[in-house]
Amino acid sequence: MTHDFFDCIDGLESFSIIKDGLYKDTYRCLYKGRRAILSHYQIDINPFNIDPKREFNLLSSIEQIKLTPEPLFYDEEFKIMIVTEVEGEHILQSTNRKSLLSSLAKSLISLHSYPVDDLDYAFHDSLIAYGRQMENEDEKSVFKAAIELHDSLSDEHGKYCLCHNDLHPENVLCSDQIQFIDWEYASLNLPYFDLAYAIEHFEMSESEILYFLSEYGLATQDIDIETLEQFGKLSKYVTLIWLLILNKCYTIKPSETKLMTSLKTELNV
């Protein structure tokens, strides 16, 4: 980070790098005496259609549901966002997994029921942006399958709500309550996507799935397993597309290569 960045941020006292990423660099900092996270977005390299201003405005509009970091600062010129640092442990580190799955489900009720009349960015918009990165025939085939599945599910279950869209364990922290971080992929979407994504990435057992969904408010007899499986399939397509895009931008990790190969096999693409 250069001195130009210091000049535009009154109250930034110190910072240290957390992660040097493809489209944003993330720092831990002190901002006006508060522990905070600073994100510097490089959206000239933006295959995922990230918009930090959209993210900051969303965090500001839903702050009262207490599921997000507090937005503190945004600079449009330098594409810098500062939010409070969320303290807590990841769910997979907790010894009381059942309690935390309950908290996760109830937090999703709050998120999915929150009115967001001013938000017009939908997950379909993200998918279209991803599709523009799919160049060869194999990649185009993956995208075609993903967008057709998404559209068919939207036609059948078309009640949209605010979704996080990236609920893997690293983005869920728990102290006194659950909080979600990294909201850059958030958009209008179908609630089953968040549920299926969390089930997949938290590696829930069958009994945990039933408990998680019951805590979300779905009675056992009301759980549509086939629909849930279709949304799980969609989340796998999205993960595969993300990996295909990342693989164009840098040499992905061996674990990511293994996951990409596994998803291609599972999805038969």
PDB file of C-alpha atoms in Angstrom:
ATOM      1  CA  MET A   1       0.000   0.000   0.000  1.00  0.00           C
ATOM      2  CA  THR A   2       1.452   3.399  -0.953  1.00  0.00           C
ATOM      3  CA  HIS A   3       1.350   6.727   0.907  1.00  0.00           C
ATOM      4  CA  ASP A   4      -1.429   7.857  -1.444  1.00  0.00           C
ATOM      5  CA  PHE A   5      -3.758   5.579   0.461  1.00  0.00           C
ATOM      6  CA  PHE A   6      -2.814   7.100   3.827  1.00  0.00           C
ATOM      7  CA  ASP A   7      -3.609  10.573   2.507  1.00  0.00           C
ATOM      8  CA  CYS A   8      -7.222   9.692   1.731  1.00  0.00           C
ATOM      9  CA  ILE A   9      -7.962   7.971   5.052  1.00  0.00           C
ATOM     10  CA  ASP A  10      -8.145  10.250   8.059  1.00  0.00           C
ATOM     11  CA  GLY A  11      -7.852   8.160  11.213  1.00  0.00           C
ATOM     12  CA  LEU A  12      -6.014   5.138   9.802  1.00  0.00           C
ATOM     13  CA  GLU A  13      -3.409   4.376  12.462  1.00  0.00           C
ATOM     14  CA  SER A  14      -1.795   1.116  11.414  1.00  0.00           C
ATOM     15  CA  PHE A  15      -2.299  -1.833   9.101  1.00  0.00           C
ATOM     16  CA  SER A  16      -0.918  -5.289   8.349  1.00  0.00           C
ATOM     17  CA  ILE A  17      -1.641  -7.559   5.408  1.00  0.00           C
ATOM     18  CA  ILE A  18      -4.009 -10.498   5.894  1.00  0.00           C
ATOM     19  CA  LYS A  19      -4.400 -11.652   2.310  1.00  0.00           C
ATOM     20  CA  ASP A  20      -3.120 -10.561  -1.075  1.00  0.00           C
ATOM     21  CA  GLY A  21      -5.931 -11.582  -3.434  1.00  0.00           C
ATOM     22  CA  LEU A  22      -6.881 -11.581  -7.091  1.00  0.00           C
ATOM     23  CA  TYR A  23      -9.320  -8.667  -6.922  1.00  0.00           C
ATOM     24  CA  LYS A  24      -8.771  -7.295  -3.404  1.00  0.00           C
ATOM     25  CA  ASP A  25      -6.044  -7.038  -0.808  1.00  0.00           C
ATOM     26  CA  THR A  26      -7.213  -7.370   2.790  1.00  0.00           C
ATOM     27  CA  TYR A  27      -5.568  -5.721   5.804  1.00  0.00           C
ATOM     28  CA  ARG A  28      -6.106  -5.694   9.548  1.00  0.00           C
ATOM     29  CA  CYS A  29      -5.929  -2.119  10.806  1.00  0.00           C
ATOM     30  CA  LEU A  30      -6.782   0.408  13.483  1.00  0.00           C
ATOM     31  CA  TYR A  31      -9.248   3.008  12.255  1.00  0.00           C
ATOM     32  CA  LYS A  32     -10.076   5.876  14.614  1.00  0.00           C
ATOM     33  CA  GLY A  33      -9.059   3.655  17.507  1.00  0.00           C
ATOM     34  CA  ARG A  34     -11.201   0.687  16.447  1.00  0.00           C
ATOM     35  CA  ARG A  35      -9.981  -2.686  15.261  1.00  0.00           C
ATOM     36  CA  ALA A  36     -11.044  -2.952  11.656  1.00  0.00           C
ATOM     37  CA  ILE A  37     -10.609  -4.689   8.308  1.00  0.00           C
ATOM     38  CA  LEU A  38      -9.511  -2.665   5.285  1.00  0.00           C
ATOM     39  CA  SER A  39     -10.182  -4.014   1.793  1.00  0.00           C
ATOM     40  CA  HIS A  40      -8.496  -2.469  -1.244  1.00  0.00           C
ATOM     41  CA  TYR A  41     -10.326  -3.586  -4.387  1.00  0.00           C
ATOM     42  CA  GLN A  42      -8.605  -3.887  -7.745  1.00  0.00           C
ATOM     43  CA  ILE A  43     -11.661  -4.008  -9.937  1.00  0.00           C
ATOM     44  CA  ASP A  44      -9.757  -3.420 -13.156  1.00  0.00           C
ATOM     45  CA  ILE A  45      -9.182  -7.179 -12.711  1.00  0.00           C
ATOM     46  CA  ASN A  46     -12.804  -8.054 -12.024  1.00  0.00           C
ATOM     47  CA  PRO A  47     -13.987 -11.358 -13.509  1.00  0.00           C
ATOM     48  CA  PHE A  48     -16.499 -11.819 -10.672  1.00  0.00           C
ATOM     49  CA  ASN A  49     -18.389  -8.537 -11.239  1.00  0.00           C
ATOM     50  CA  ILE A  50     -17.442  -7.236  -7.790  1.00  0.00           C
ATOM     51  CA  ASP A  51     -18.688  -3.762  -6.858  1.00  0.00           C
ATOM     52  CA  PRO A  52     -17.351  -2.527  -3.481  1.00  0.00           C
ATOM     53  CA  LYS A  53     -19.683   0.485  -3.465  1.00  0.00           C
ATOM     54  CA  ARG A  54     -22.671  -1.843  -3.864  1.00  0.00           C
ATOM     55  CA  GLU A  55     -21.326  -3.981  -1.007  1.00  0.00           C
ATOM     56  CA  PHE A  56     -20.751  -0.968   1.273  1.00  0.00           C
ATOM     57  CA  ASN A  57     -24.231   0.416   0.596  1.00  0.00           C
ATOM     58  CA  LEU A  58     -25.760  -2.988   1.293  1.00  0.00           C
ATOM     59  CA  LEU A  59     -23.906  -3.312   4.610  1.00  0.00           C
ATOM     60  CA  SER A  60     -25.094   0.175   5.558  1.00  0.00           C
ATOM     61  CA  SER A  61     -28.705  -0.664   4.717  1.00  0.00           C
ATOM     62  CA  ILE A  62     -28.875  -3.943   6.674  1.00  0.00           C
ATOM     63  CA  GLU A  63     -26.682  -2.991   9.631  1.00  0.00           C
ATOM     64  CA  GLN A  64     -29.574  -3.207  12.092  1.00  0.00           C
ATOM     65  CA  ILE A  65     -29.973  -6.975  11.706  1.00  0.00           C
ATOM     66  CA  LYS A  66     -26.572  -7.382  13.417  1.00  0.00           C
ATOM     67  CA  LEU A  67     -25.311 -10.047  11.020  1.00  0.00           C
ATOM     68  CA  THR A  68     -22.632  -7.938   9.359  1.00  0.00           C
ATOM     69  CA  PRO A  69     -19.491  -6.007  10.189  1.00  0.00           C
ATOM     70  CA  GLU A  70     -20.201  -2.320  10.764  1.00  0.00           C
ATOM     71  CA  PRO A  71     -19.323  -0.280   7.664  1.00  0.00           C
ATOM     72  CA  LEU A  72     -16.990   2.572   8.633  1.00  0.00           C
ATOM     73  CA  PHE A  73     -15.447   4.111   5.523  1.00  0.00           C
ATOM     74  CA  TYR A  74     -15.539   3.930   1.745  1.00  0.00           C
ATOM     75  CA  ASP A  75     -13.422   5.777  -0.808  1.00  0.00           C
ATOM     76  CA  GLU A  76     -14.665   5.636  -4.383  1.00  0.00           C
ATOM     77  CA  GLU A  77     -11.436   6.865  -5.995  1.00  0.00           C
ATOM     78  CA  PHE A  78      -9.157   4.280  -4.412  1.00  0.00           C
ATOM     79  CA  LYS A  79     -11.846   1.595  -4.000  1.00  0.00           C
ATOM     80  CA  ILE A  80     -11.098   1.188  -0.291  1.00  0.00           C
ATOM     81  CA  MET A  81     -13.629  -0.092   2.228  1.00  0.00           C
ATOM     82  CA  ILE A  82     -13.161  -0.303   5.998  1.00  0.00           C
ATOM     83  CA  VAL A  83     -15.463  -2.299   8.270  1.00  0.00           C
ATOM     84  CA  THR A  84     -15.212  -3.332  11.898  1.00  0.00           C
ATOM     85  CA  GLU A  85     -13.281  -6.507  12.606  1.00  0.00           C
ATOM     86  CA  VAL A  86     -15.657  -9.292  13.573  1.00  0.00           C
ATOM     87  CA  GLU A  87     -14.318 -11.267  16.514  1.00  0.00           C
ATOM     88  CA  GLY A  88     -15.305 -14.862  17.069  1.00  0.00           C
ATOM     89  CA  GLU A  89     -14.536 -18.432  16.148  1.00  0.00           C
ATOM     90  CA  HIS A  90     -15.372 -20.347  13.016  1.00  0.00           C
ATOM     91  CA  ILE A  91     -18.152 -22.902  13.370  1.00  0.00           C
ATOM     92  CA  LEU A  92     -15.851 -25.796  12.483  1.00  0.00           C
ATOM     93  CA  GLN A  93     -13.612 -24.823  15.418  1.00  0.00           C
ATOM     94  CA  SER A  94     -16.473 -24.960  17.893  1.00  0.00           C
ATOM     95  CA  THR A  95     -17.160 -27.930  20.122  1.00  0.00           C
ATOM     96  CA  ASN A  96     -20.896 -27.156  20.214  1.00  0.00           C
ATOM     97  CA  ARG A  97     -21.721 -27.680  16.553  1.00  0.00           C
ATOM     98  CA  LYS A  98     -25.434 -28.320  17.084  1.00  0.00           C
ATOM     99  CA  SER A  99     -25.962 -25.012  18.863  1.00  0.00           C
ATOM    100  CA  LEU A 100     -24.078 -23.144  16.184  1.00  0.00           C
ATOM    101  CA  LEU A 101     -25.989 -24.805  13.333  1.00  0.00           C
ATOM    102  CA  SER A 102     -29.142 -23.638  15.087  1.00  0.00           C
ATOM    103  CA  SER A 103     -27.757 -20.102  15.295  1.00  0.00           C
ATOM    104  CA  LEU A 104     -26.751 -20.244  11.631  1.00  0.00           C
ATOM    105  CA  ALA A 105     -30.262 -21.300  10.592  1.00  0.00           C
ATOM    106  CA  LYS A 106     -31.922 -18.587  12.676  1.00  0.00           C
ATOM    107  CA  SER A 107     -29.514 -15.978  11.327  1.00  0.00           C
ATOM    108  CA  LEU A 108     -30.517 -16.997   7.817  1.00  0.00           C
ATOM    109  CA  ILE A 109     -34.177 -16.508   8.735  1.00  0.00           C
ATOM    110  CA  SER A 110     -33.315 -12.928   9.726  1.00  0.00           C
ATOM    111  CA  LEU A 111     -31.334 -12.362   6.547  1.00  0.00           C
ATOM    112  CA  HIS A 112     -33.852 -13.901   4.167  1.00  0.00           C
ATOM    113  CA  SER A 113     -36.822 -12.089   5.710  1.00  0.00           C
ATOM    114  CA  TYR A 114     -35.198  -8.648   5.762  1.00  0.00           C
ATOM    115  CA  PRO A 115     -36.815  -6.205   3.295  1.00  0.00           C
ATOM    116  CA  VAL A 116     -34.405  -4.977   0.625  1.00  0.00           C
ATOM    117  CA  ASP A 117     -36.631  -2.994  -1.696  1.00  0.00           C
ATOM    118  CA  ASP A 118     -33.736  -0.842  -2.917  1.00  0.00           C
ATOM    119  CA  LEU A 119     -31.568  -3.788  -3.993  1.00  0.00           C
ATOM    120  CA  ASP A 120     -31.926  -4.636  -7.662  1.00  0.00           C
ATOM    121  CA  TYR A 121     -28.783  -6.713  -8.213  1.00  0.00           C
ATOM    122  CA  ALA A 122     -29.642 -10.406  -8.599  1.00  0.00           C
ATOM    123  CA  PHE A 123     -27.601 -13.591  -8.628  1.00  0.00           C
ATOM    124  CA  HIS A 124     -28.580 -14.032 -12.266  1.00  0.00           C
ATOM    125  CA  ASP A 125     -26.558 -10.867 -13.003  1.00  0.00           C
ATOM    126  CA  SER A 126     -23.489 -12.484 -11.439  1.00  0.00           C
ATOM    127  CA  LEU A 127     -23.996 -15.659 -13.445  1.00  0.00           C
ATOM    128  CA  ILE A 128     -24.170 -13.687 -16.695  1.00  0.00           C
ATOM    129  CA  ALA A 129     -20.910 -11.940 -15.772  1.00  0.00           C
ATOM    130  CA  TYR A 130     -19.279 -15.314 -15.057  1.00  0.00           C
ATOM    131  CA  GLY A 131     -20.545 -16.595 -18.395  1.00  0.00           C
ATOM    132  CA  ARG A 132     -18.584 -13.909 -20.209  1.00  0.00           C
ATOM    133  CA  GLN A 133     -15.401 -15.506 -18.849  1.00  0.00           C
ATOM    134  CA  MET A 134     -16.261 -18.924 -20.278  1.00  0.00           C
ATOM    135  CA  GLU A 135     -14.390 -19.081 -23.592  1.00  0.00           C
ATOM    136  CA  ASN A 136     -13.871 -22.629 -24.836  1.00  0.00           C
ATOM    137  CA  GLU A 137     -16.655 -25.079 -25.629  1.00  0.00           C
ATOM    138  CA  ASP A 138     -16.246 -27.132 -22.444  1.00  0.00           C
ATOM    139  CA  GLU A 139     -16.498 -23.993 -20.312  1.00  0.00           C
ATOM    140  CA  LYS A 140     -19.500 -22.742 -22.265  1.00  0.00           C
ATOM    141  CA  SER A 141     -21.173 -26.111 -21.722  1.00  0.00           C
ATOM    142  CA  VAL A 142     -20.676 -25.802 -17.946  1.00  0.00           C
ATOM    143  CA  PHE A 143     -22.125 -22.289 -17.960  1.00  0.00           C
ATOM    144  CA  LYS A 144     -25.094 -23.324 -20.116  1.00  0.00           C
ATOM    145  CA  ALA A 145     -25.959 -26.128 -17.698  1.00  0.00           C
ATOM    146  CA  ALA A 146     -25.637 -23.770 -14.718  1.00  0.00           C
ATOM    147  CA  ILE A 147     -27.761 -20.948 -16.132  1.00  0.00           C
ATOM    148  CA  GLU A 148     -30.457 -23.337 -17.369  1.00  0.00           C
ATOM    149  CA  LEU A 149     -30.658 -24.985 -13.941  1.00  0.00           C
ATOM    150  CA  HIS A 150     -30.776 -21.597 -12.234  1.00  0.00           C
ATOM    151  CA  ASP A 151     -33.528 -20.332 -14.532  1.00  0.00           C
ATOM    152  CA  SER A 152     -35.640 -23.466 -14.138  1.00  0.00           C
ATOM    153  CA  LEU A 153     -35.370 -23.255 -10.341  1.00  0.00           C
ATOM    154  CA  SER A 154     -36.226 -19.545 -10.477  1.00  0.00           C
ATOM    155  CA  ASP A 155     -39.320 -20.248 -12.556  1.00  0.00           C
ATOM    156  CA  GLU A 156     -40.489 -22.865 -10.063  1.00  0.00           C
ATOM    157  CA  HIS A 157     -39.463 -21.205  -6.779  1.00  0.00           C
ATOM    158  CA  GLY A 158     -39.435 -17.553  -7.784  1.00  0.00           C
ATOM    159  CA  LYS A 159     -39.573 -15.736  -4.420  1.00  0.00           C
ATOM    160  CA  TYR A 160     -36.330 -13.774  -4.186  1.00  0.00           C
ATOM    161  CA  CYS A 161     -34.734 -12.448  -1.013  1.00  0.00           C
ATOM    162  CA  LEU A 162     -31.366 -11.134   0.128  1.00  0.00           C
ATOM    163  CA  CYS A 163     -28.806 -13.956   0.135  1.00  0.00           C
ATOM    164  CA  HIS A 164     -25.144 -14.011   1.108  1.00  0.00           C
ATOM    165  CA  ASN A 165     -24.260 -16.569  -1.613  1.00  0.00           C
ATOM    166  CA  ASP A 166     -20.882 -17.553  -0.107  1.00  0.00           C
ATOM    167  CA  LEU A 167     -21.630 -19.175   3.241  1.00  0.00           C
ATOM    168  CA  HIS A 168     -18.617 -21.387   3.726  1.00  0.00           C
ATOM    169  CA  PRO A 169     -17.052 -21.784   7.205  1.00  0.00           C
ATOM    170  CA  GLU A 170     -14.413 -19.065   6.759  1.00  0.00           C
ATOM    171  CA  ASN A 171     -17.176 -16.497   6.258  1.00  0.00           C
ATOM    172  CA  VAL A 172     -19.192 -17.388   9.366  1.00  0.00           C
ATOM    173  CA  LEU A 173     -17.975 -16.272  12.798  1.00  0.00           C
ATOM    174  CA  CYS A 174     -19.620 -16.832  16.156  1.00  0.00           C
ATOM    175  CA  SER A 175     -19.095 -15.121  19.497  1.00  0.00           C
ATOM    176  CA  ASP A 176     -22.252 -14.001  21.288  1.00  0.00           C
ATOM    177  CA  GLN A 177     -24.075 -14.345  17.984  1.00  0.00           C
ATOM    178  CA  ILE A 178     -23.477 -15.412  14.391  1.00  0.00           C
ATOM    179  CA  GLN A 179     -22.042 -12.853  11.994  1.00  0.00           C
ATOM    180  CA  PHE A 180     -21.245 -13.194   8.295  1.00  0.00           C
ATOM    181  CA  ILE A 181     -18.240 -11.570   6.623  1.00  0.00           C
ATOM    182  CA  ASP A 182     -17.195 -11.030   2.985  1.00  0.00           C
ATOM    183  CA  TRP A 183     -20.441  -9.798   1.452  1.00  0.00           C
ATOM    184  CA  GLU A 184     -19.130  -9.029  -2.038  1.00  0.00           C
ATOM    185  CA  TYR A 185     -21.198 -11.822  -3.637  1.00  0.00           C
ATOM    186  CA  ALA A 186     -24.459 -10.930  -1.843  1.00  0.00           C
ATOM    187  CA  SER A 187     -27.500 -10.330  -4.033  1.00  0.00           C
ATOM    188  CA  LEU A 188     -31.136 -11.146  -4.529  1.00  0.00           C
ATOM    189  CA  ASN A 189     -31.436 -14.899  -4.874  1.00  0.00           C
ATOM    190  CA  LEU A 190     -33.620 -17.811  -3.897  1.00  0.00           C
ATOM    191  CA  PRO A 191     -33.220 -18.727  -0.190  1.00  0.00           C
ATOM    192  CA  TYR A 192     -32.665 -22.403  -0.975  1.00  0.00           C
ATOM    193  CA  PHE A 193     -29.312 -21.428  -2.529  1.00  0.00           C
ATOM    194  CA  ASP A 194     -27.905 -20.204   0.808  1.00  0.00           C
ATOM    195  CA  LEU A 195     -29.304 -23.280   2.561  1.00  0.00           C
ATOM    196  CA  ALA A 196     -27.856 -25.721   0.031  1.00  0.00           C
ATOM    197  CA  TYR A 197     -24.525 -23.886  -0.096  1.00  0.00           C
ATOM    198  CA  ALA A 198     -24.190 -23.987   3.702  1.00  0.00           C
ATOM    199  CA  ILE A 199     -25.159 -27.672   3.835  1.00  0.00           C
ATOM    200  CA  GLU A 200     -22.497 -28.491   1.246  1.00  0.00           C
ATOM    201  CA  HIS A 201     -19.671 -26.396   2.660  1.00  0.00           C
ATOM    202  CA  PHE A 202     -20.282 -27.208   6.312  1.00  0.00           C
ATOM    203  CA  GLU A 203     -20.363 -30.894   5.343  1.00  0.00           C
ATOM    204  CA  MET A 204     -23.555 -31.527   7.295  1.00  0.00           C
ATOM    205  CA  SER A 205     -24.601 -35.092   7.966  1.00  0.00           C
ATOM    206  CA  GLU A 206     -28.134 -36.218   7.131  1.00  0.00           C
ATOM    207  CA  SER A 207     -29.285 -35.709  10.715  1.00  0.00           C
ATOM    208  CA  GLU A 208     -27.608 -32.290  10.831  1.00  0.00           C
ATOM    209  CA  ILE A 209     -29.359 -31.272   7.602  1.00  0.00           C
ATOM    210  CA  LEU A 210     -32.773 -32.132   9.054  1.00  0.00           C
ATOM    211  CA  TYR A 211     -31.951 -30.291  12.284  1.00  0.00           C
ATOM    212  CA  PHE A 212     -30.569 -27.258  10.421  1.00  0.00           C
ATOM    213  CA  LEU A 213     -33.658 -27.017   8.204  1.00  0.00           C
ATOM    214  CA  SER A 214     -36.019 -27.500  11.145  1.00  0.00           C
ATOM    215  CA  GLU A 215     -34.277 -24.627  12.950  1.00  0.00           C
ATOM    216  CA  TYR A 216     -34.728 -22.586   9.776  1.00  0.00           C
ATOM    217  CA  GLY A 217     -38.446 -23.228  10.137  1.00  0.00           C
ATOM    218  CA  LEU A 218     -39.035 -26.093   7.728  1.00  0.00           C
ATOM    219  CA  ALA A 219     -40.971 -29.001   9.214  1.00  0.00           C
ATOM    220  CA  THR A 220     -39.717 -32.429   8.181  1.00  0.00           C
ATOM    221  CA  GLN A 221     -42.785 -33.068   6.031  1.00  0.00           C
ATOM    222  CA  ASP A 222     -42.283 -29.717   4.261  1.00  0.00           C
ATOM    223  CA  ILE A 223     -38.656 -30.278   3.279  1.00  0.00           C
ATOM    224  CA  ASP A 224     -38.411 -30.719  -0.481  1.00  0.00           C
ATOM    225  CA  ILE A 225     -35.350 -32.955  -0.743  1.00  0.00           C
ATOM    226  CA  GLU A 226     -35.360 -32.941  -4.544  1.00  0.00           C
ATOM    227  CA  THR A 227     -35.387 -29.133  -4.668  1.00  0.00           C
ATOM    228  CA  LEU A 228     -32.635 -28.967  -2.060  1.00  0.00           C
ATOM    229  CA  GLU A 229     -30.542 -31.382  -4.110  1.00  0.00           C
ATOM    230  CA  GLN A 230     -31.069 -29.285  -7.250  1.00  0.00           C
ATOM    231  CA  PHE A 231     -29.904 -26.158  -5.453  1.00  0.00           C
ATOM    232  CA  GLY A 232     -26.951 -28.144  -4.124  1.00  0.00           C
ATOM    233  CA  LYS A 233     -26.143 -29.040  -7.718  1.00  0.00           C
ATOM    234  CA  LEU A 234     -26.381 -25.369  -8.703  1.00  0.00           C
ATOM    235  CA  SER A 235     -23.988 -24.394  -5.915  1.00  0.00           C
ATOM    236  CA  LYS A 236     -21.512 -26.968  -7.245  1.00  0.00           C
ATOM    237  CA  TYR A 237     -21.798 -25.527 -10.744  1.00  0.00           C
ATOM    238  CA  VAL A 238     -21.091 -22.070  -9.322  1.00  0.00           C
ATOM    239  CA  THR A 239     -18.054 -23.335  -7.408  1.00  0.00           C
ATOM    240  CA  LEU A 240     -16.770 -25.025 -10.568  1.00  0.00           C
ATOM    241  CA  ILE A 241     -17.250 -21.838 -12.594  1.00  0.00           C
ATOM    242  CA  TRP A 242     -15.370 -19.824  -9.954  1.00  0.00           C
ATOM    243  CA  LEU A 243     -12.493 -22.312 -10.142  1.00  0.00           C
ATOM    244  CA  LEU A 244     -12.459 -22.205 -13.945  1.00  0.00           C
ATOM    245  CA  ILE A 245     -12.207 -18.407 -13.793  1.00  0.00           C
ATOM    246  CA  LEU A 246      -9.496 -18.466 -11.133  1.00  0.00           C
ATOM    247  CA  ASN A 247      -7.517 -20.966 -13.190  1.00  0.00           C
ATOM    248  CA  LYS A 248      -7.362 -18.384 -15.989  1.00  0.00           C
ATOM    249  CA  CYS A 249      -5.951 -15.742 -13.650  1.00  0.00           C
ATOM    250  CA  TYR A 250      -3.232 -17.635 -11.775  1.00  0.00           C
ATOM    251  CA  THR A 251      -1.954 -21.123 -11.031  1.00  0.00           C
ATOM    252  CA  ILE A 252      -4.521 -22.523  -8.633  1.00  0.00           C
ATOM    253  CA  LYS A 253      -3.575 -24.578  -5.578  1.00  0.00           C
ATOM    254  CA  PRO A 254      -3.357 -28.393  -5.782  1.00  0.00           C
ATOM    255  CA  SER A 255      -6.401 -28.611  -3.486  1.00  0.00           C
ATOM    256  CA  GLU A 256      -8.360 -26.367  -5.869  1.00  0.00           C
ATOM    257  CA  THR A 257      -7.282 -28.453  -8.852  1.00  0.00           C
ATOM    258  CA  LYS A 258      -8.435 -31.574  -7.030  1.00  0.00           C
ATOM    259  CA  LEU A 259     -11.795 -29.974  -6.223  1.00  0.00           C
ATOM    260  CA  MET A 260     -12.250 -28.804  -9.820  1.00  0.00           C
ATOM    261  CA  THR A 261     -11.571 -32.309 -11.138  1.00  0.00           C
ATOM    262  CA  SER A 262     -13.947 -33.818  -8.576  1.00  0.00           C
ATOM    263  CA  LEU A 263     -16.735 -31.392  -9.495  1.00  0.00           C
ATOM    264  CA  LYS A 264     -16.316 -32.061 -13.215  1.00  0.00           C
ATOM    265  CA  THR A 265     -16.660 -35.769 -12.530  1.00  0.00           C
ATOM    266  CA  GLU A 266     -19.643 -35.374 -10.201  1.00  0.00           C
ATOM    267  CA  LEU A 267     -21.467 -33.020 -12.581  1.00  0.00           C
ATOM    268  CA  ASN A 268     -20.450 -35.078 -15.614  1.00  0.00           C
ATOM    269  CA  VAL A 269     -19.108 -32.097 -17.554  1.00  0.00           C
TER     270      VAL A 269
END
